[in-house]
Coordinates of C-alpha atoms in Angstrom, one line a residue:
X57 CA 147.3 100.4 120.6
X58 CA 145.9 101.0 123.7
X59 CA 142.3 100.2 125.4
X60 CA 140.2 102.8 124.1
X61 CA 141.5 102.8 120.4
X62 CA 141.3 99.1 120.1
X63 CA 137.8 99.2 121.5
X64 CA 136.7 102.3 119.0
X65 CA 138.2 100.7 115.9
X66 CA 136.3 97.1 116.9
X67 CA 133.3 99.1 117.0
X68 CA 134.3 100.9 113.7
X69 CA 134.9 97.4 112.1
X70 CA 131.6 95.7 113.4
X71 CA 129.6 98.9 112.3
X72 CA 130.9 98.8 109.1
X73 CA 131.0 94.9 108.9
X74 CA 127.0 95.1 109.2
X75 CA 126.2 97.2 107.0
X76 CA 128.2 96.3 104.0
X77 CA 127.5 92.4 104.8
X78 CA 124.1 92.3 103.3
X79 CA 125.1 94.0 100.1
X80 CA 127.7 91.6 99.9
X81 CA 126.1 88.6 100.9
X82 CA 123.6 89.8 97.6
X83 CA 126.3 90.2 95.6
X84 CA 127.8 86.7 96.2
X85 CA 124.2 85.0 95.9
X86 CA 123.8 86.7 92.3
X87 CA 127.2 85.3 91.6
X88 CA 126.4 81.7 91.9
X89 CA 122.6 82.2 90.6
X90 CA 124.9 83.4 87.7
X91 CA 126.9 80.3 87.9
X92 CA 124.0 78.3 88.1
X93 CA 122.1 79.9 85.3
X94 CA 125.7 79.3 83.3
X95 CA 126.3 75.5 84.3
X96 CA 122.3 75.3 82.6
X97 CA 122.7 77.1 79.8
X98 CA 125.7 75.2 78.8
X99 CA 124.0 71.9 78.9
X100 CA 122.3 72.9 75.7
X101 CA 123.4 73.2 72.3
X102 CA 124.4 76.3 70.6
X103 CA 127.1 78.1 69.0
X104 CA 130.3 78.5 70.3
X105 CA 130.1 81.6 72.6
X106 CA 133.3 84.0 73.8
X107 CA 134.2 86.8 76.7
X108 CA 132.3 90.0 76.4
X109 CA 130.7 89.4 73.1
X110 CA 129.3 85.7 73.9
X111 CA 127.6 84.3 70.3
X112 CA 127.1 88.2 69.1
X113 CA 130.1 87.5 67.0
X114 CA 128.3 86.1 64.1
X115 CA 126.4 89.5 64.0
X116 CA 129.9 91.5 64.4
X117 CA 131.0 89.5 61.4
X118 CA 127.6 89.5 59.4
X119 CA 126.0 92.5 57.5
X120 CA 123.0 94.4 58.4
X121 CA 121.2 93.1 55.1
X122 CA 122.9 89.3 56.3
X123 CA 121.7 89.2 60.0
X124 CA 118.0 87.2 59.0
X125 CA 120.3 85.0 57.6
X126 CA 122.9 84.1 60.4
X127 CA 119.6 83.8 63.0
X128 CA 117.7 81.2 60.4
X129 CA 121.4 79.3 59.5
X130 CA 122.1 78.7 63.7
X131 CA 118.5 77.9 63.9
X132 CA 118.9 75.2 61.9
X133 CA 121.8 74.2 63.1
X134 CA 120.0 74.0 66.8
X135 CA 116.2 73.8 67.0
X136 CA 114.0 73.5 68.6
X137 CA 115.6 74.3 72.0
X138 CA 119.4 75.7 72.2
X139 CA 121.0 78.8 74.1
X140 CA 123.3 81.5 72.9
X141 CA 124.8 84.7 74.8
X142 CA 123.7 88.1 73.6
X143 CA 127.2 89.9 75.4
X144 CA 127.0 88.6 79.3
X145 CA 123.2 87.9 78.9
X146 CA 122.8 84.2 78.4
X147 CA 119.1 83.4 76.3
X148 CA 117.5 79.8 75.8
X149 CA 115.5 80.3 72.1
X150 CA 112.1 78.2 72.0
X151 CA 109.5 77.3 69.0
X152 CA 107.6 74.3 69.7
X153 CA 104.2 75.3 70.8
X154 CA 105.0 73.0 74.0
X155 CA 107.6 74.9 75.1
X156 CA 106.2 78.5 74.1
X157 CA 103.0 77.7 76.3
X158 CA 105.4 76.8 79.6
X159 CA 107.5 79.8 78.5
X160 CA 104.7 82.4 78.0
X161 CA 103.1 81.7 81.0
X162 CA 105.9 81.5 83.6
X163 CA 107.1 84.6 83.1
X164 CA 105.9 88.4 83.0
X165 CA 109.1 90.4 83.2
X166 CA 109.8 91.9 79.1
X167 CA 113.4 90.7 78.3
X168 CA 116.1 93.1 79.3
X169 CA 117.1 94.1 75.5
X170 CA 113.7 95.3 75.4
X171 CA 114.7 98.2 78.0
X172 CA 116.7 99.9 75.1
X173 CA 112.6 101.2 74.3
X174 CA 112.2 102.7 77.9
X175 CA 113.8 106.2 76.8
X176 CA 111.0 106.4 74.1
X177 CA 107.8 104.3 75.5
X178 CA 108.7 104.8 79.4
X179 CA 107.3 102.2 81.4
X180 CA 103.8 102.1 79.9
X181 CA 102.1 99.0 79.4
X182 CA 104.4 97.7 77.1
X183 CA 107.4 97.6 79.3
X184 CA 106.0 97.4 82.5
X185 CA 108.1 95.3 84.8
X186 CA 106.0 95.8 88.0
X187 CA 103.1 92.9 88.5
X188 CA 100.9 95.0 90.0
X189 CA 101.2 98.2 88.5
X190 CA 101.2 96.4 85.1
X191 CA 97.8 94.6 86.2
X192 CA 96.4 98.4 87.6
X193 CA 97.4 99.9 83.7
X194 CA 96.1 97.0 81.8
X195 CA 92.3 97.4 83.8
X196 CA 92.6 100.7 83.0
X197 CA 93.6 100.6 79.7
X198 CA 91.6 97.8 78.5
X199 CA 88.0 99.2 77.8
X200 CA 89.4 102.0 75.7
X201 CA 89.8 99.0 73.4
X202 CA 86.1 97.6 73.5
X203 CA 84.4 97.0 70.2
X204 CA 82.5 99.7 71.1
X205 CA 85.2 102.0 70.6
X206 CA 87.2 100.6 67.6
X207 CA 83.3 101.5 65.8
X208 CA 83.6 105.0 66.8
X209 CA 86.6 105.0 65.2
X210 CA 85.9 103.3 61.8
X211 CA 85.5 106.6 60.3
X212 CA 88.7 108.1 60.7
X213 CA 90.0 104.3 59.0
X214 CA 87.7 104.7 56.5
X215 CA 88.9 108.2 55.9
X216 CA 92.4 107.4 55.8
X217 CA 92.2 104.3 53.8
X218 CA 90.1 106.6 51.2
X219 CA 93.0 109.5 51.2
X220 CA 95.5 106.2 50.6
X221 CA 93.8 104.6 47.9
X222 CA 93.3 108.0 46.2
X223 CA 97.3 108.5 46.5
X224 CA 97.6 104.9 45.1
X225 CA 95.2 105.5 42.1
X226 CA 97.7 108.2 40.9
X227 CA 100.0 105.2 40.4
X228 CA 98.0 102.4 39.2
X229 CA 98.9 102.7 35.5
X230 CA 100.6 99.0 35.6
X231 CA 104.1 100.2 36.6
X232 CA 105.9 99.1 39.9
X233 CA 106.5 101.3 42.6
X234 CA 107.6 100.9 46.3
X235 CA 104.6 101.1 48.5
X236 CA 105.4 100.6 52.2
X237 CA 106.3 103.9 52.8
X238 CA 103.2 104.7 52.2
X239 CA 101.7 102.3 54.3
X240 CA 103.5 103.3 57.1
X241 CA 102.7 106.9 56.6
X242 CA 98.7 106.1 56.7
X243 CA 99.2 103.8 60.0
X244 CA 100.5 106.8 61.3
X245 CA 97.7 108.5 60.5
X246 CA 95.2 106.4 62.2
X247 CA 97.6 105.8 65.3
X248 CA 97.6 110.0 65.9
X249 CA 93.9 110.6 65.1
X250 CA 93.0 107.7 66.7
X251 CA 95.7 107.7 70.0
X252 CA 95.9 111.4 70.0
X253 CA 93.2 112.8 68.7
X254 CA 95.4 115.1 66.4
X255 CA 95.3 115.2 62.5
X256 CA 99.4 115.0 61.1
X257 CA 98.4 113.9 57.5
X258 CA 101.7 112.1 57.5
X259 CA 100.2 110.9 53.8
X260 CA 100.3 114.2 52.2
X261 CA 102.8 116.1 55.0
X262 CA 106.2 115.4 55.8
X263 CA 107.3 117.0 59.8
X264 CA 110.0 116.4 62.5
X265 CA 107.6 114.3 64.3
X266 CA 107.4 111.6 61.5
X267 CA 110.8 111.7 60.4
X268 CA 111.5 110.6 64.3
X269 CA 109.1 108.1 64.9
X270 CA 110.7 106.5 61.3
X271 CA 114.3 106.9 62.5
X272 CA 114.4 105.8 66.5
X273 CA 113.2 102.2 65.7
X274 CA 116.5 101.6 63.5
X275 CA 118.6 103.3 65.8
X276 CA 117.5 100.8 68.4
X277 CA 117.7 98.1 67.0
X278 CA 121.6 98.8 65.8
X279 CA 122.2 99.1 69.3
X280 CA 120.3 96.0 70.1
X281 CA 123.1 94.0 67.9
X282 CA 126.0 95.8 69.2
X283 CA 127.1 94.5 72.2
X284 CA 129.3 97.0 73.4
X285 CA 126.7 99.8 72.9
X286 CA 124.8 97.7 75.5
X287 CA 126.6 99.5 78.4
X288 CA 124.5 102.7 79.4
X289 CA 128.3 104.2 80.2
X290 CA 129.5 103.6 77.3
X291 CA 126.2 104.3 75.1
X292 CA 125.7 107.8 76.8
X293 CA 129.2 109.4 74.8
X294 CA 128.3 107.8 71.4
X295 CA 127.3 109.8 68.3
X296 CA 124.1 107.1 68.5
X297 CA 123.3 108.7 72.0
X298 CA 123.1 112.4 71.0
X299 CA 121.1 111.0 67.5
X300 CA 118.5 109.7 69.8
X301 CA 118.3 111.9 72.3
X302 CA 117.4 114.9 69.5
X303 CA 114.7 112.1 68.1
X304 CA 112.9 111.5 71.5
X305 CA 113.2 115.1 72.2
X306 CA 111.4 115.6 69.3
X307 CA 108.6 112.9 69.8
X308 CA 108.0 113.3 73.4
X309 CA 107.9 116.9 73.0
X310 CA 105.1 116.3 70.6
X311 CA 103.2 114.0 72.9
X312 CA 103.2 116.3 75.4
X313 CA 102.5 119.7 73.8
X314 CA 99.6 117.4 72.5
X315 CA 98.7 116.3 76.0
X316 CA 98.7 119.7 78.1
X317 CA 96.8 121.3 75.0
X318 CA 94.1 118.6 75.8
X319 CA 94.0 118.8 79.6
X320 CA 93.7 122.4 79.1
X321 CA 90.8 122.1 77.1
X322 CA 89.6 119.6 79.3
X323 CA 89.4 122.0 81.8
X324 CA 88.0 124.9 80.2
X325 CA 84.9 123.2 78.2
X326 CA 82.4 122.5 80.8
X327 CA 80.0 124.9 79.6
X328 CA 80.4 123.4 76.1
X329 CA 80.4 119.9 77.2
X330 CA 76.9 120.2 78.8
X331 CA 75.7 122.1 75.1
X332 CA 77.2 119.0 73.3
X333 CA 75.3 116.6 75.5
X334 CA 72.1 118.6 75.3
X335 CA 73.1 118.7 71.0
X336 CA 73.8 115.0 71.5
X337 CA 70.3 114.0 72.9
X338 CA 68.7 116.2 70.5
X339 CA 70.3 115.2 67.1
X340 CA 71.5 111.6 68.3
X341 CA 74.8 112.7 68.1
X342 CA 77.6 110.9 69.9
X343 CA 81.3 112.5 70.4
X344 CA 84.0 110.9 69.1
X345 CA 86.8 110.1 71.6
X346 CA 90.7 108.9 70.7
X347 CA 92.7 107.1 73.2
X348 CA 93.9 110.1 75.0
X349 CA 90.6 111.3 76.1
X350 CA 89.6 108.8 77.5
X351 CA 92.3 108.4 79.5
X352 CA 92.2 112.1 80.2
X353 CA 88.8 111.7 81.6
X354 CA 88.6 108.4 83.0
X355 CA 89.3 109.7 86.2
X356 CA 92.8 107.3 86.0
X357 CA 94.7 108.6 88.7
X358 CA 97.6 108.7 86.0
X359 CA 100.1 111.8 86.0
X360 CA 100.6 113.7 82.6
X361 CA 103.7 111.8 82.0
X362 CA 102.2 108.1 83.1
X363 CA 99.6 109.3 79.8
X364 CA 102.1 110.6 77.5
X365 CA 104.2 106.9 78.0
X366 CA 101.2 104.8 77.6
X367 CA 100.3 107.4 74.2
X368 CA 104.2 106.6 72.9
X369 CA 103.5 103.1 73.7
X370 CA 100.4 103.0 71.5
X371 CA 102.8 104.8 68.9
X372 CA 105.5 102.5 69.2
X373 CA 103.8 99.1 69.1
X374 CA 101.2 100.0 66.6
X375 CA 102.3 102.0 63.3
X376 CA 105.5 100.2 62.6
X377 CA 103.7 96.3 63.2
X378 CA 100.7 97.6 61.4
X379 CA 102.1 98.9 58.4
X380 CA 104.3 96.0 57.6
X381 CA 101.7 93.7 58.4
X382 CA 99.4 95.5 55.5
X383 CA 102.9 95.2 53.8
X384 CA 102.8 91.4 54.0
X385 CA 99.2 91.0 53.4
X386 CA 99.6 92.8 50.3
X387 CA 102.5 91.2 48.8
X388 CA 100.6 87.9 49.5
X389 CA 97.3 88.5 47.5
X390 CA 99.8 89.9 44.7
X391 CA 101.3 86.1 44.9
X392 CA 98.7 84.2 45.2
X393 CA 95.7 85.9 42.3
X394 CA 93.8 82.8 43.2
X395 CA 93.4 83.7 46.5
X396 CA 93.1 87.5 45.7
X397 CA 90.3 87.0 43.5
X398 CA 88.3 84.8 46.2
X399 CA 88.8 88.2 48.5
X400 CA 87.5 90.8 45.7
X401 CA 84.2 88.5 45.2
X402 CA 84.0 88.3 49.2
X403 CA 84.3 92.4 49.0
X404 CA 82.2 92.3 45.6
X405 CA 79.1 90.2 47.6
X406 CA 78.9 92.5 50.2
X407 CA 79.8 96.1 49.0
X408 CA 77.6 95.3 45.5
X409 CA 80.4 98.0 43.9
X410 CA 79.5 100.7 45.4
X411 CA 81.7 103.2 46.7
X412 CA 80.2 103.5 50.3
X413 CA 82.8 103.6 53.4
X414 CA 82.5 100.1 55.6
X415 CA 80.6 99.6 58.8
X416 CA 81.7 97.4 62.0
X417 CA 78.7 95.1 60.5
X418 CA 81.0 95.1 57.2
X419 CA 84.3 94.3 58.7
X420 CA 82.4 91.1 61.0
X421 CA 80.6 89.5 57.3
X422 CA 84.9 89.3 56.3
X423 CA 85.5 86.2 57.1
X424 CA 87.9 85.0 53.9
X425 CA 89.7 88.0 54.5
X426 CA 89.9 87.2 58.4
X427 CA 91.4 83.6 57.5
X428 CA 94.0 85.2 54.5
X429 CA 94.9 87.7 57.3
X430 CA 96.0 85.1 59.5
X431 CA 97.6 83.1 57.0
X432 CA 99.7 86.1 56.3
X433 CA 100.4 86.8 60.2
X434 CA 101.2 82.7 60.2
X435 CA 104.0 83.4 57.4
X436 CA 105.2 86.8 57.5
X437 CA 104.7 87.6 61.7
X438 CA 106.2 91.2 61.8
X439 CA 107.1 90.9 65.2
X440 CA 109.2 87.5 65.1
X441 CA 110.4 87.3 68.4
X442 CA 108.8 87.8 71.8
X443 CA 111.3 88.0 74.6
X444 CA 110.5 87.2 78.3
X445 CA 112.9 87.0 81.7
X446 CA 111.7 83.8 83.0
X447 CA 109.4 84.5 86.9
X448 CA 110.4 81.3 88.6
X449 CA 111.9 77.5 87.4
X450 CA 110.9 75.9 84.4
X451 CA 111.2 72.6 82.9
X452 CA 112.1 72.2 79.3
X453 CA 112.6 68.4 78.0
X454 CA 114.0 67.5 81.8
X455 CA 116.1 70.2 82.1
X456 CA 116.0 72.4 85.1
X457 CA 116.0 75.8 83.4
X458 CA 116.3 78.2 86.8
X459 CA 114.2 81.6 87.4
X460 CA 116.1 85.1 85.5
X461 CA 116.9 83.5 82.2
X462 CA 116.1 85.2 79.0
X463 CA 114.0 83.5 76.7
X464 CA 113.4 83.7 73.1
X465 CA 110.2 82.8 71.2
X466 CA 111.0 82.4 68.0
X467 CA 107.1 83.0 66.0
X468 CA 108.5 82.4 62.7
X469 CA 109.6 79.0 63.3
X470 CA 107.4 78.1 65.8
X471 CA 104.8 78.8 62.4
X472 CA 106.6 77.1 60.4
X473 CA 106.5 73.3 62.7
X474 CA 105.5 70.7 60.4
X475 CA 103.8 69.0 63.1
X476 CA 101.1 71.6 64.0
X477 CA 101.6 72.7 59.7
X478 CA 101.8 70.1 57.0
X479 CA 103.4 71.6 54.2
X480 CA 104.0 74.6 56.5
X481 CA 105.2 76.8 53.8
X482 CA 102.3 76.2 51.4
X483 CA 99.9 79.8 51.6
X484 CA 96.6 78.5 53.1
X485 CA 94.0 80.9 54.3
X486 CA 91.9 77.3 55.1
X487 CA 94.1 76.7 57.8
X488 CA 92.2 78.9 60.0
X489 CA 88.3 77.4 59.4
X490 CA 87.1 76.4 62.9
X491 CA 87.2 73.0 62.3
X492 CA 90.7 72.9 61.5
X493 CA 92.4 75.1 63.6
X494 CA 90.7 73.6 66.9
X495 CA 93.0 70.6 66.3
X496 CA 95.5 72.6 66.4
X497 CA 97.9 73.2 69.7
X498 CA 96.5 76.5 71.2
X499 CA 100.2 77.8 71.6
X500 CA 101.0 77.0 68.1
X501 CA 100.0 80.5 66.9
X502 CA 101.0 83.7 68.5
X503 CA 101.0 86.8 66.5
X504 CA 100.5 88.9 69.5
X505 CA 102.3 87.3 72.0
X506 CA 100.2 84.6 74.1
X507 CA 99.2 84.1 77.9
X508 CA 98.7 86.4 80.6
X509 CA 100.8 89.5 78.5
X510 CA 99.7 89.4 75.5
X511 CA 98.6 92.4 73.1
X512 CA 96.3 94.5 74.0
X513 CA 95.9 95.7 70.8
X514 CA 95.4 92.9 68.3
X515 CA 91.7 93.8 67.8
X516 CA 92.6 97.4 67.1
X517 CA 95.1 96.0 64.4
X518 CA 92.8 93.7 63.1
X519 CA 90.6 96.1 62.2
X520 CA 92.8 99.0 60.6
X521 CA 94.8 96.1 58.7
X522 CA 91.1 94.7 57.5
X523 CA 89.5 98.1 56.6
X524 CA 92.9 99.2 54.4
X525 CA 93.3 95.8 52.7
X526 CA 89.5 95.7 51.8
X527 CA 89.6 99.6 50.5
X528 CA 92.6 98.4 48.2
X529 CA 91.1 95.4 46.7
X530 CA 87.7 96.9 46.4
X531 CA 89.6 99.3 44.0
X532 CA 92.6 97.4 42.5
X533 CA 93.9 94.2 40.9
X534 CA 97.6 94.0 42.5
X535 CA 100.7 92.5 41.3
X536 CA 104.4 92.1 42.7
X537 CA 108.0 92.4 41.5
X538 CA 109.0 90.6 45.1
X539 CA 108.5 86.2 45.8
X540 CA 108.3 84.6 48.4
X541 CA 111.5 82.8 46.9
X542 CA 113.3 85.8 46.2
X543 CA 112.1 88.3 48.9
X544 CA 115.4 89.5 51.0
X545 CA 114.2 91.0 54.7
X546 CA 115.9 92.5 57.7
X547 CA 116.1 90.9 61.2
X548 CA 115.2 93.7 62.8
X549 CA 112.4 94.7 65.8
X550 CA 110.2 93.6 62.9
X551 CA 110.5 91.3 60.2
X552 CA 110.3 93.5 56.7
X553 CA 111.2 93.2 53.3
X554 CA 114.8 94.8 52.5
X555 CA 114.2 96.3 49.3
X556 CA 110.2 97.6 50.3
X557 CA 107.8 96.0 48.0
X558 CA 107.1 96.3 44.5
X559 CA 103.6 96.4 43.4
X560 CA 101.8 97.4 40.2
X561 CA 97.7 98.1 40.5
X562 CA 95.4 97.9 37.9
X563 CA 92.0 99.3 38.0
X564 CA 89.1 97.0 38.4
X565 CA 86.4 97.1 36.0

């Protein structure tokens, strides 16, 4: 070789040397972050975990209908603090309110089995893994949530909770029937009038759109416990892939057509917005708003598509959690008459019998129902788990646990802990009186998550789940084929009954 080669290929070598040293040097510093995160994880207890599948095995071995089963059997086996590996991803599961506080606020970042909803939600507020753009959203999110705007909207939950128990008094002649499909059809209802602005009378009208926003959520979550389905390579020429991509085609199609029918109105109706605020002044009329116009003219800075992922998010994380939290409540009062008459003479005290829609000032006198709510939310949480990617170290019972593991918050059981709930299984609505619950661990409830990112909109399902409940006893007397002995329920994105639920409805005198 002579002068000049050996001299150009040095040069090729050292350029090529410093450019491809930092990516390595990155790779080999994850490696033993890995490692590290692995030699931790290990230290706890936990079943016995192998290559590529880690502890998913008992889920590959299990039944759909058996998987809330295998997770209550290893928790068990391991609480209150053990590990397990979902595939390659290594998660530590937590449920005393000790550790859920340390957990829930030390890290911001959504577990990463939560990014099999980014094709549907985006990355709205929900699923937001940027700090600061997450904190920019949430400001600008956060008053279309005010009290002030879940009372302009009591009349469409009044409405729909009147069209429901119309549908339910065609059915109340003492026979059972299944009545969570209905639920979720009416949640629906107010989510799209209330999100959107657009009617869909999913309780009287079946449509793509609803058959879609039913379907994705179990499509997901079979991928969730899949393993192998986990790899976006392999995912992307599955049967599952093509299903889901005709669903979101579907429902973002429908957020959208709804979004650029809005703008455009927007845009054209400045004439007739200065006659509405001249009619508004005059008659003391106020326009009602949904979600979407507000964000529309809020002057947000958000693109079309930023909107239409933060609308799907609204979608997403309210119908399906709403509707089977209504589910629960229901099933409850039918278990409990004692209880459910103490909520009909609440209801009977302040409506006198009449048939007169509820205000905001009716829904604040609710306290019983507020506490049986709760209790309800205590026992049945429809979203059971809250996963988080952990910000920086943590200490858990002296152990070191290091920044980027995935953690598990498991509400159910952290509900069930005999120390922050004697008798924890006993149905108690009294649990929740001021007196009581201030002795209580602030962490050892958490319904809607907890800390820094936690739901924006619990108020918003307070409300709806209030105003339907109360329309249905005002009405009703409710029984149910379904115990909390015998009642069979999926481990799933949320916790719901197998089988539906079973009620029969009488009439009240």
């Amino acid at each position: 070789m002579d002068l000049i080669t050996f001299i150009l290929t040095s040069l090729l070598i050292g350029f090529l040397l410093h450019f491809i040293s930092d990516p390595i040097k990155k790779e080999i510093e994850k490696l033993k972050h890995r490692r590290k995160i692995a030699e931790v994880i290990d230290q706890l207890p936990g079943p016995k975990w192998y290559p590529i599948v880690g502890c998913a095995w008992l889920f590959l071995m299990a039944e759909r209908k058996d998987f809330w089963k295998v997770l209550r059997k290893r928790c068990d086996m391991y609480k209150p603090l053990f590990r397990t590996w979902m595939g390659k991803y290594p998660i530590i599961h937590v449920m005393k309110a000790e550790h859920v506080e340390i957990v829930l606020n030390n890290s911001f970042e959504k577990s990463l089995l939560y990014r099999f909803f980014i094709p549907w939600a985006g990355t709205g507020l929900f699923l937001q893994p940027d700090i600061s753009i997450w904190r920019s959203r949430r400001k600008i999110l956060t008053p279309t949530f005010h009290f002030a705007i879940l009372d302009d909207f009591q009349d469409i939950f009044n409405e729909k909770s009147q069209t429901l128990v119309k549908l339910l008094s065609e059915k109340s002649n003492g026979e059972y029937f299944e009545v969570t499909n209905l639920l979720a059809r009416c949640s629906l209802d107010f989510i799209c009038e209330t999100a959107m602005g657009t009617k869909i009378n999913a309780l009287e009208n079946d449509s793509e759109f609803l058959k879609a926003v039913f379907e994705l959520p179990q499509l997901i979550t079979y991928r969730t416990y899949t393993p192998l389905l986990h790899n976006d390579f392999i995912f992307k020429f599955t049967q599952l892939k093509k299903k889901q991509d005709k669903l979101l085609s579907i429902v973002h199609g429908f957020s959208r057509k709804v979004i650029r029918e809005k703008r455009e109105k927007l845009q054209n109706n400045n004439q007739l917005k200065k006659r509405t605020s001249e009619e508004e002044k005059i008659m003391g009329r106020k326009e009602r708003k949904a979600f979407l116009d507000l964000l529309l003219e809020g002057n947000t800075m958000l693109s079309d598509e930023e909107i239409r992922q933060e609308v799907d998010t609204f979608v997403l994380a309210g119908h399906d959690t709403t509707a089977v939290a209504i589910g629960w409540t229901l099933f409850a009062l039918a278990n409990y008459p004692d209880i459910q008459a103490k909520v009909q003479a609440e209801l009977d005290e302040i409506f006198q019998g009449k048939e007169r829609p509820m205000t905001p000032e009716d829904i604040i006198r609710l306290k019983y129902l507020d506490r049986v709510i709760k209790e309800v939310l205590r026992l049945y949480v429809p979203a059971h788990i809250v996963g988080r990617k952990l910000d920086k170290e943590i200490v858990l019972d002296n152990l070191k646990i290091p920044h980027g593991v995935m953690v598990s918050v498991d509400l159910f059981q952290l509900h069930r802990d005999p120390e922050q709930w004697p008798d924890p299984e006993r149905f108690d609505p009294d649990r929740f009186l001021p007196e009581i619950a201030s002795q209580r661990h602030p962490y050892a409830y958490c319904p809607f998550s907890a800390g820094p990112r936690n739901c924006i909109g619990r108020k918003f399902a307070a409300r709806i789940t209030k105003t339907e409940v109360a329309w249905i006893l005002r009405r009703f007397n409710i029984k149910s084929i379904e115990t909390p002995q015998n009642v069979e329920v999926y481990s799933e994105v949320l916790m719901r009954p197998q089988n539906g639920l079973h009620i029969a409805l009488q009439e009240r005198q």
